[in-house]
Coordinates of C-alpha atoms and ligand atoms in Angstrom, one line a residue:
X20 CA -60.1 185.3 -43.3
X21 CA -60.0 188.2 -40.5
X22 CA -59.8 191.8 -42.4
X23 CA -56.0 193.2 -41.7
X24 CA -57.5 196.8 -42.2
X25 CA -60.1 198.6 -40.0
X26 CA -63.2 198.9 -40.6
X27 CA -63.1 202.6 -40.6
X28 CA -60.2 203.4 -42.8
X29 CA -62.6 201.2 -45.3
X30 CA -65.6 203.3 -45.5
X31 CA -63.3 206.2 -47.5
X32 CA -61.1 206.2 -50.7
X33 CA -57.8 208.2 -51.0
X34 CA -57.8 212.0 -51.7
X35 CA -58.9 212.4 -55.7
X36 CA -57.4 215.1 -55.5
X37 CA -53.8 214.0 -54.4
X38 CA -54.3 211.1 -57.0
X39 CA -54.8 213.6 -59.9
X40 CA -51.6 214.7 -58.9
X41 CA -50.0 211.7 -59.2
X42 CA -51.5 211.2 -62.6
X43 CA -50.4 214.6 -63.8
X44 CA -46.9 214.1 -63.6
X45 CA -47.5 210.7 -65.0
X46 CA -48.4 212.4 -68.4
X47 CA -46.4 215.7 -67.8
X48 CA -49.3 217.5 -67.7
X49 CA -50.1 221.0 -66.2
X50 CA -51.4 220.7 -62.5
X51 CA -54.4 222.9 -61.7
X52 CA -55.8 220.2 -59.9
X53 CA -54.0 219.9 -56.2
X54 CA -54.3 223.5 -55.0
X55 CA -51.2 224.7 -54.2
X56 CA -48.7 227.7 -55.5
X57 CA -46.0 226.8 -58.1
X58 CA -44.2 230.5 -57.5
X59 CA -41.7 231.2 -54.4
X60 CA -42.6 232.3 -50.6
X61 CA -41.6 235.9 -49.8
X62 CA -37.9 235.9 -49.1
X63 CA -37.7 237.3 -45.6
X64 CA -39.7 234.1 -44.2
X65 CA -37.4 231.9 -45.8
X66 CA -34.5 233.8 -44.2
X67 CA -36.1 233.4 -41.0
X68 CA -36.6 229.4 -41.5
X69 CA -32.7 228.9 -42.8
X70 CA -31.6 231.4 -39.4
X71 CA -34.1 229.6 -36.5
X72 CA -32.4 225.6 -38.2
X73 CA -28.9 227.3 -38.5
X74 CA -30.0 228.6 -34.7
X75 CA -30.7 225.4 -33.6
X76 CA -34.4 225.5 -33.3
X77 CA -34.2 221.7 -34.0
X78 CA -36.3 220.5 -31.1
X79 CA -39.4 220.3 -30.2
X80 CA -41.2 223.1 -29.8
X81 CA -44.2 223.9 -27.4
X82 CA -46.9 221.3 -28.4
X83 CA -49.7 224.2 -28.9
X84 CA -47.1 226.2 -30.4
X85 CA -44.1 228.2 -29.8
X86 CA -44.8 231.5 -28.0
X87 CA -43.6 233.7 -30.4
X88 CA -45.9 231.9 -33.2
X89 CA -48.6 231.9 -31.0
X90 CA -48.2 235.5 -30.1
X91 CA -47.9 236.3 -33.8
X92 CA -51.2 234.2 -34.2
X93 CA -52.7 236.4 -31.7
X94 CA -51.5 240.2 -33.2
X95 CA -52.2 239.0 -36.3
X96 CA -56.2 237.8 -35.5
X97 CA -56.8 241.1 -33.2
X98 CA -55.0 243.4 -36.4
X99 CA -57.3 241.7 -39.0
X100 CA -60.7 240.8 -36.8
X101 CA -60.6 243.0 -33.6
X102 CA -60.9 239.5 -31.7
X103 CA -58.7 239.0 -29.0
X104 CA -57.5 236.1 -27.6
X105 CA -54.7 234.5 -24.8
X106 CA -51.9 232.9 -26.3
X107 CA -51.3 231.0 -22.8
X108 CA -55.0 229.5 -23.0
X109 CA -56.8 229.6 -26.5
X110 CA -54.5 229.1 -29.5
X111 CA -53.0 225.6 -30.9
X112 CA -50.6 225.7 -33.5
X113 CA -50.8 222.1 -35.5
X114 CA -49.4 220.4 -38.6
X115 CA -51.7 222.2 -40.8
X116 CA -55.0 223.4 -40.8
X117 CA -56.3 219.9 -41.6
X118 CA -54.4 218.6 -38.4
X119 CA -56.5 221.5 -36.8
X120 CA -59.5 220.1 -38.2
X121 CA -59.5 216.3 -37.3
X122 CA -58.6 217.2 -34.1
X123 CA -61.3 219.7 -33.6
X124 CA -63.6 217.6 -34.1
X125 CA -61.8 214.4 -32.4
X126 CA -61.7 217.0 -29.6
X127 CA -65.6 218.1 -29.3
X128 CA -67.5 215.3 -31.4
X129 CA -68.8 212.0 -30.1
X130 CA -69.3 209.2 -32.2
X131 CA -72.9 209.7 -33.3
X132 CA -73.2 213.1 -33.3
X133 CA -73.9 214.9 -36.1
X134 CA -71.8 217.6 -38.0
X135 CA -73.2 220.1 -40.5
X136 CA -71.4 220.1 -43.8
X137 CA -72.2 222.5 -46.9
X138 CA -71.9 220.6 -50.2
X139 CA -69.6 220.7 -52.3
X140 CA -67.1 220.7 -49.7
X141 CA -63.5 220.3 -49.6
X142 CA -63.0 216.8 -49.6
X143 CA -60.8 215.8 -46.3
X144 CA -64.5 216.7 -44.0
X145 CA -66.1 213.7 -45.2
X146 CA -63.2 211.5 -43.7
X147 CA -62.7 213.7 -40.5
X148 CA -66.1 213.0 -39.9
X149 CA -65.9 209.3 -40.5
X150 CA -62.5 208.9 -38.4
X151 CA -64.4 210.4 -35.5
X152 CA -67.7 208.8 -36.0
X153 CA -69.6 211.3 -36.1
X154 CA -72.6 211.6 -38.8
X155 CA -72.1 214.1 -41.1
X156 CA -75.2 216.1 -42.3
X157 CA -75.2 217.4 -45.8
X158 CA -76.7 221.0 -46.7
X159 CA -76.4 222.2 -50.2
X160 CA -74.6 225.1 -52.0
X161 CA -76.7 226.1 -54.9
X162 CA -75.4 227.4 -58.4
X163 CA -74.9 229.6 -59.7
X164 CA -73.7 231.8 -56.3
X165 CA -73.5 228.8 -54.0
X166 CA -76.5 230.2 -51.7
X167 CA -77.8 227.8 -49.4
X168 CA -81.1 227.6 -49.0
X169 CA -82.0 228.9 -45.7
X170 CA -84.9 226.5 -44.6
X171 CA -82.7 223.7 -45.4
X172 CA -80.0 224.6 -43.1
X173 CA -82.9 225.0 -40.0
X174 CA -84.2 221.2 -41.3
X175 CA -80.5 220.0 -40.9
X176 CA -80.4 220.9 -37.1
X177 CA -81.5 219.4 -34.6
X178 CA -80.7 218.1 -30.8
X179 CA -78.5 215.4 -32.7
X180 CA -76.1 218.1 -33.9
X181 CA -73.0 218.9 -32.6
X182 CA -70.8 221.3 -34.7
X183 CA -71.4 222.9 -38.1
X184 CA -68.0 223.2 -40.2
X185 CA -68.1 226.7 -42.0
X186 CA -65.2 227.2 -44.7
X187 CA -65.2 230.7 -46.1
X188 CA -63.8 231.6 -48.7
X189 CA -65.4 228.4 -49.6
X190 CA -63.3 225.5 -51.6
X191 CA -64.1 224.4 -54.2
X192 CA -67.0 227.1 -55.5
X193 CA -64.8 229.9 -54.1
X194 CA -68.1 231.4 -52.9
X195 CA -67.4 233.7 -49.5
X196 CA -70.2 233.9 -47.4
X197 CA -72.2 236.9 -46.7
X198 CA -72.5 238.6 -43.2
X199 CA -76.3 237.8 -43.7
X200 CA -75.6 233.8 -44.0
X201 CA -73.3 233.7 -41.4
X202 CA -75.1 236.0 -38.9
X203 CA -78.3 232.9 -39.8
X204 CA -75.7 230.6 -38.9
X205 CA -74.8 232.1 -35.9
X206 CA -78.4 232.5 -34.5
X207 CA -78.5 228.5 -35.1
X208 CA -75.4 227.4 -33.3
X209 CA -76.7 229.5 -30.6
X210 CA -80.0 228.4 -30.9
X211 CA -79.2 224.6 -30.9
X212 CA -76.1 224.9 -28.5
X213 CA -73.6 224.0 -31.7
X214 CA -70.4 225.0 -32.3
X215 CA -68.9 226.5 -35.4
X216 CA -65.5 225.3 -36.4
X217 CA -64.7 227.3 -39.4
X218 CA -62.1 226.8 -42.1
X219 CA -60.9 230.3 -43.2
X220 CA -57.6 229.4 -44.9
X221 CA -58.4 231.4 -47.7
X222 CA -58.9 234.5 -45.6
X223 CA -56.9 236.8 -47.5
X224 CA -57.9 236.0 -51.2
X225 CA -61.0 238.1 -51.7
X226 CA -62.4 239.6 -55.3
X227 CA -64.4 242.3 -56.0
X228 CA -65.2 244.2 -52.6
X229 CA -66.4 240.4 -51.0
X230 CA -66.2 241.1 -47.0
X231 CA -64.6 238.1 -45.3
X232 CA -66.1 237.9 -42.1
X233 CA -64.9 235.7 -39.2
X234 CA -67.8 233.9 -37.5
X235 CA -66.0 234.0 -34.0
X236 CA -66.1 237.7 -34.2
X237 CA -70.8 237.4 -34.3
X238 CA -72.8 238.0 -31.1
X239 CA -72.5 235.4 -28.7
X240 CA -69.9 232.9 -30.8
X241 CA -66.7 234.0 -29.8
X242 CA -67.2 231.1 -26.9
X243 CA -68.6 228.7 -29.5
X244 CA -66.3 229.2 -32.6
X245 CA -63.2 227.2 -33.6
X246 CA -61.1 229.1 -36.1
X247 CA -58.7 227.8 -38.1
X248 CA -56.7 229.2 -40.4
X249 CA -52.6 228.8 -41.3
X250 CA -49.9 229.8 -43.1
X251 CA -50.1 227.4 -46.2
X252 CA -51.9 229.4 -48.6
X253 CA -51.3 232.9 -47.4
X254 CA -47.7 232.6 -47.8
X255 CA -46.9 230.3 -50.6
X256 CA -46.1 227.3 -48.3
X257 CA -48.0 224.6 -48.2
X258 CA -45.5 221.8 -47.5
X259 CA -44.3 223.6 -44.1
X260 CA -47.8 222.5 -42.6
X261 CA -48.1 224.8 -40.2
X262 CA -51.6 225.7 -39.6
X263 CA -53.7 227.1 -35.9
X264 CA -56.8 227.2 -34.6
X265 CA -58.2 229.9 -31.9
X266 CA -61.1 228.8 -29.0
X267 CA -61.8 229.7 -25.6
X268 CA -59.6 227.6 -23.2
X269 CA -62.0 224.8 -22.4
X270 CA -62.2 223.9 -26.3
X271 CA -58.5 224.9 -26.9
X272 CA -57.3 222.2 -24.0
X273 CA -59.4 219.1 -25.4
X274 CA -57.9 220.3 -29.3
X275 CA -54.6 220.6 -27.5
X276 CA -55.0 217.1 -25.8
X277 CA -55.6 215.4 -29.2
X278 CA -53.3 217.2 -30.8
X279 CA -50.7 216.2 -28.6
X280 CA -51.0 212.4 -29.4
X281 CA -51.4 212.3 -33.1
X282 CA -48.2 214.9 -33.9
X283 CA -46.6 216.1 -30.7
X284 CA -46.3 219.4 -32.3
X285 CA -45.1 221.4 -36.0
X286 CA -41.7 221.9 -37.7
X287 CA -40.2 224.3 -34.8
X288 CA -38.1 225.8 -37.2
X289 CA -40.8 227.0 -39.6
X290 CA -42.8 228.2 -36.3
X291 CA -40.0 230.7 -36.1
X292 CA -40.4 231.1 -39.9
X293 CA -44.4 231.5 -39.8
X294 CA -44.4 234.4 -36.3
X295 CA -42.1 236.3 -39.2
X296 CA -44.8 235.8 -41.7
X297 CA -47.9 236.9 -39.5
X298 CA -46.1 239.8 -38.9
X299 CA -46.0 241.2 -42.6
X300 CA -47.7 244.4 -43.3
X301 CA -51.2 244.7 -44.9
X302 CA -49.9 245.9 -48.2
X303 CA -48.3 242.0 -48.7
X304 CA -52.4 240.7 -48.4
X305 CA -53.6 243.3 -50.4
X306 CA -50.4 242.6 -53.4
X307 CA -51.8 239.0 -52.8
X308 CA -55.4 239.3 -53.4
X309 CA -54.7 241.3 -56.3
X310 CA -52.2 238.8 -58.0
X311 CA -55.0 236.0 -57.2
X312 CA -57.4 238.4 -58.7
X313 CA -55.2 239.0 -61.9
X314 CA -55.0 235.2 -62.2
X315 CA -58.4 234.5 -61.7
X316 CA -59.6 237.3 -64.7
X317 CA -57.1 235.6 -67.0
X318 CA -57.8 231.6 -66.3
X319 CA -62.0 232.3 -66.2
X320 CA -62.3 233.7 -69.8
X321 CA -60.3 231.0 -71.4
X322 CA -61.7 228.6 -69.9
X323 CA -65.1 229.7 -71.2
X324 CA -63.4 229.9 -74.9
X325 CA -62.1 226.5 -74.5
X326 CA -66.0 225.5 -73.6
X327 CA -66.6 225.3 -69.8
X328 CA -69.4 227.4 -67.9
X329 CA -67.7 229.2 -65.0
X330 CA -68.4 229.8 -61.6
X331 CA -67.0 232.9 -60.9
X332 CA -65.2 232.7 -57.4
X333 CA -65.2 235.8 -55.3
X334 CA -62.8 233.9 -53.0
X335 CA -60.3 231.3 -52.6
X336 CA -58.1 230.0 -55.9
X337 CA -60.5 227.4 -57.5
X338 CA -63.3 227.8 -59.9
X339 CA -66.4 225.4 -60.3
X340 CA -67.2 224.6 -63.8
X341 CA -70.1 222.8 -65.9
X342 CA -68.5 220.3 -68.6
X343 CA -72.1 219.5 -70.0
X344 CA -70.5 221.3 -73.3
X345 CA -68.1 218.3 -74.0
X346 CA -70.5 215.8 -74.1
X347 CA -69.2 213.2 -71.4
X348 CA -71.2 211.1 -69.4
X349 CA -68.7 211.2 -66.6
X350 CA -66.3 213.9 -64.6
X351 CA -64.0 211.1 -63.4
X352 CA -63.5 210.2 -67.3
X353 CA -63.1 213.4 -68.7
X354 CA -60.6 214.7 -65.9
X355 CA -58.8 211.4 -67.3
X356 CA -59.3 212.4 -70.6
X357 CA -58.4 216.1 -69.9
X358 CA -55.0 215.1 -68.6
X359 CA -53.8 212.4 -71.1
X360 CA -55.3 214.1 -74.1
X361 CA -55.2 218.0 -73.3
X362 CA -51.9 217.6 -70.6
X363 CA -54.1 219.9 -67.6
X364 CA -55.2 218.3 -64.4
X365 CA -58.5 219.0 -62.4
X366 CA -60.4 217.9 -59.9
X367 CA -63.8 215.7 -60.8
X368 CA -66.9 217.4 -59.0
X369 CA -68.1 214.4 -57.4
X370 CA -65.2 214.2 -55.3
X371 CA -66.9 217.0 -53.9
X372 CA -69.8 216.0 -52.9
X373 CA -71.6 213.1 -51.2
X374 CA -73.8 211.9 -53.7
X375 CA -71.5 211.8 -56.6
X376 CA -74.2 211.9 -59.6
X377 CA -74.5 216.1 -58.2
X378 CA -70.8 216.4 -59.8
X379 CA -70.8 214.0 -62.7
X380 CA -70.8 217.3 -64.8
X381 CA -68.2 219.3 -62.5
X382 CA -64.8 219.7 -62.6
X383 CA -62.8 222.2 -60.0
X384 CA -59.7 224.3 -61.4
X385 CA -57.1 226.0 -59.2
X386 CA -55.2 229.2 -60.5
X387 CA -52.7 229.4 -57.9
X388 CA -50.0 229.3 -60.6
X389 CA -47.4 232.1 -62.1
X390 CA -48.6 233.5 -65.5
X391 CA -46.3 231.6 -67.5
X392 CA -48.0 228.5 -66.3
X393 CA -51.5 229.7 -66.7
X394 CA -50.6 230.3 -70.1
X395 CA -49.3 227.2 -71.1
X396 CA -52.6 225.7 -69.5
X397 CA -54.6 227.8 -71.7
X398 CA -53.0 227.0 -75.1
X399 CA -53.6 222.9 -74.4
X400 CA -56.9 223.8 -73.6
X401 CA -57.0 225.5 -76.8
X402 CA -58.1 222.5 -78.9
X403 CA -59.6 220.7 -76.6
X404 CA -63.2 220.9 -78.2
X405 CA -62.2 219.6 -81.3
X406 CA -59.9 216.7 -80.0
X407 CA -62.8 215.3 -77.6
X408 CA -64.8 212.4 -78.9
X409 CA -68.9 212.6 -77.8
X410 CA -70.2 209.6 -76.1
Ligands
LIG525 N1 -56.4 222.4 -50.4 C1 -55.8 222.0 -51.6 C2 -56.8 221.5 -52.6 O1 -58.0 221.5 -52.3 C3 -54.8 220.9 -51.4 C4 -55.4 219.6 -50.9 C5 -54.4 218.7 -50.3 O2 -53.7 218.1 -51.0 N2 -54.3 218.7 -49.0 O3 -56.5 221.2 -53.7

């Protein structure tokens, strides 16, 4: 009998992490697996969202973006990078940075291609690459910093290559990379006529004096940089999907194009909603690192008591950890375990990478969660040692 499905939507599984979700509230269990806040969004942003739908702003909007978003988008970048760029010609707004991202690279990749990918990586690039056909190539982020190495990274380029996908502060080792790296990674794009399409979502949660540094913003990559960024994680809403991505005008019209025909355009109401969030003064970013920070310091140490090995992140909300300790020949088993038995979710490692067996001892925490939470995470984890049965 003929196949109903295609053969493309057959070579990837659903979203582990999405699924641990599911299985979290299954067994009432803590979530730090699917990375998102559990505490509320500033107030004046949902003002401005309840005022633009009692306003009417129930249509669609422009398809790359209302022009008050998109000349938020713009302040906002220039205020934070010194980059400039024209709202009229070189910003889309999508639904979501991960819209941004599959239609970046619907938008610039041909089927064949390759495209770069540091491992682990966040798990949607694997199927953006696949949907587009493109060949992704895999270069790897070594413990216990997440370096790459850097003659690795020259081996991986080559005429074949396309675009590299650069997402700093990195998910899931919360690694943010270093003006050295990316300035190597710049002279390679250039070098190999590659474009960068970088994932900076988490630009505002940074640790310890880390520098986040925008790879558009290197010599000679502003005209061969896609960045993409949103207000998901920034602001505490995830569920609004409103995400953008900045590129000079003949890569903005082809993301525009696709963009177009997969979603039309985002929620117009929270566009209203998100030019009101851009807007917000640096001491909000700075109150937000530093509650990330606070949450971070509190979830790593207990974590280490209850008998992982951290990865300290300097970036980001998630945290890498080593679950050799426990005795388990599997991640995918002990993050089933960890949720029926101990009530917390993660993430197995191997969803994280492309040869599984390199996360079989890895599990990925997120700490994007009100104290309260955190603690109630950290007292089930309490007797997990004793409770888990060696194999
Ligand atoms: N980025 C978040 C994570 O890595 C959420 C993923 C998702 O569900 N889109 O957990």
């Amino acid at each position: 009998m003929r196949t109903l499905v295609s053969q493309r939507s057959d070579r990837f599984t659903e979203s582990v992490i999405r699924e641990m979700t599911r299985l979290c509230n299954q067994h009432g269990g803590v979530n730090l697996a699917q990375g998102f806040p559990d505490f509320p969004a500033p107030e004046a942003i949902k003002e401005e969202a309840a005022r633009a739908i009692r306003a009417d702003v129930n249509q669609y909007a422009i398809t790359w973006g209302a022009r008050r978003l998109r000349d938020a988008v713009v302040a906002k970048t220039e205020r934070f990078t010194g980059l400039s760029y024209d709202p009229e010609t070189e910003v889309t707004v999508c639904c979501g940075s991960t819209e941004c991202m599959i239609a970046t690279l619907l938008a610039l990749v041909n089927p064949g291609e390759e495209v770069i990918v540091f491992e682990p990586f966040y798990e949607n690039y694997g199927p953006d690459a696949i949907l587009c056909g493109a060949v992704p190539r895999f270069v790897r982020l070594r413990e216990p910093d997440w370096s790459y190495d850097p003659a690795e990274l020259e081996r991986a380029f080559s005429d074949r290559t396309k675009a590299i996908i650069v997402n700093t502060p990195n998910n899931p080792t919360g690694k943010v990379f270093t003006r050295a790296e990316l300035d190597h990674i710049a002279a390679l794009c250039r070098k190999w006529d590659v474009v960068a399409v970088t994932d900076e979502i988490y630009e505002h949660m940074i640790y310890d004096g880390a520098e986040h540094v925008s790879l558009a913003a290197l010599d000679g990559m502003r005209g061969r940089t896609v960045t993409i960024s949103g207000i998901s994680k920034t602001y505490s809403v995830t569920g609004w999907r409103v995400g953008y991505c900045l590129a000079d005008p003949a890569l903005s019209g082809a993301i525009r194009k696709v963009h177009d025909f997969l979603t039309v355009g985002a929620p117009a109401p929270l566009q209203e909603a998100a030019a009101t969030a851009l807007a917000l003064p640096d001491e909000y970013y700075r109150t937000l690192a530093d509650g990330y920070r606070a949450r971070r310091d509190f979830l790593l140490p207990a974590l280490e008591a209850a008998g992982f090995r951290t990865f300290k992140p300097r970036g980001a909300y998630y945290v890498m950890t080593d679950i050799s300790g426990f005795g388990f020949a599997d991640d995918v088993a002990f993050a089933r375990h960890l949720v029926a038995e101990g009530g917390v979710a993660a993430v197995p490692g191997s969803s994280f990478y492309s040869d599984p067996a390199a996360g079989r001892q890895r599990l990925r925490f997120h700490f994007a969660r009100r104290r309260e939470t955190l603690e109630a995470a950290v007292e089930r984890l309490g007797g997990l040692k004793a409770r888990a049965p060696i194999v």
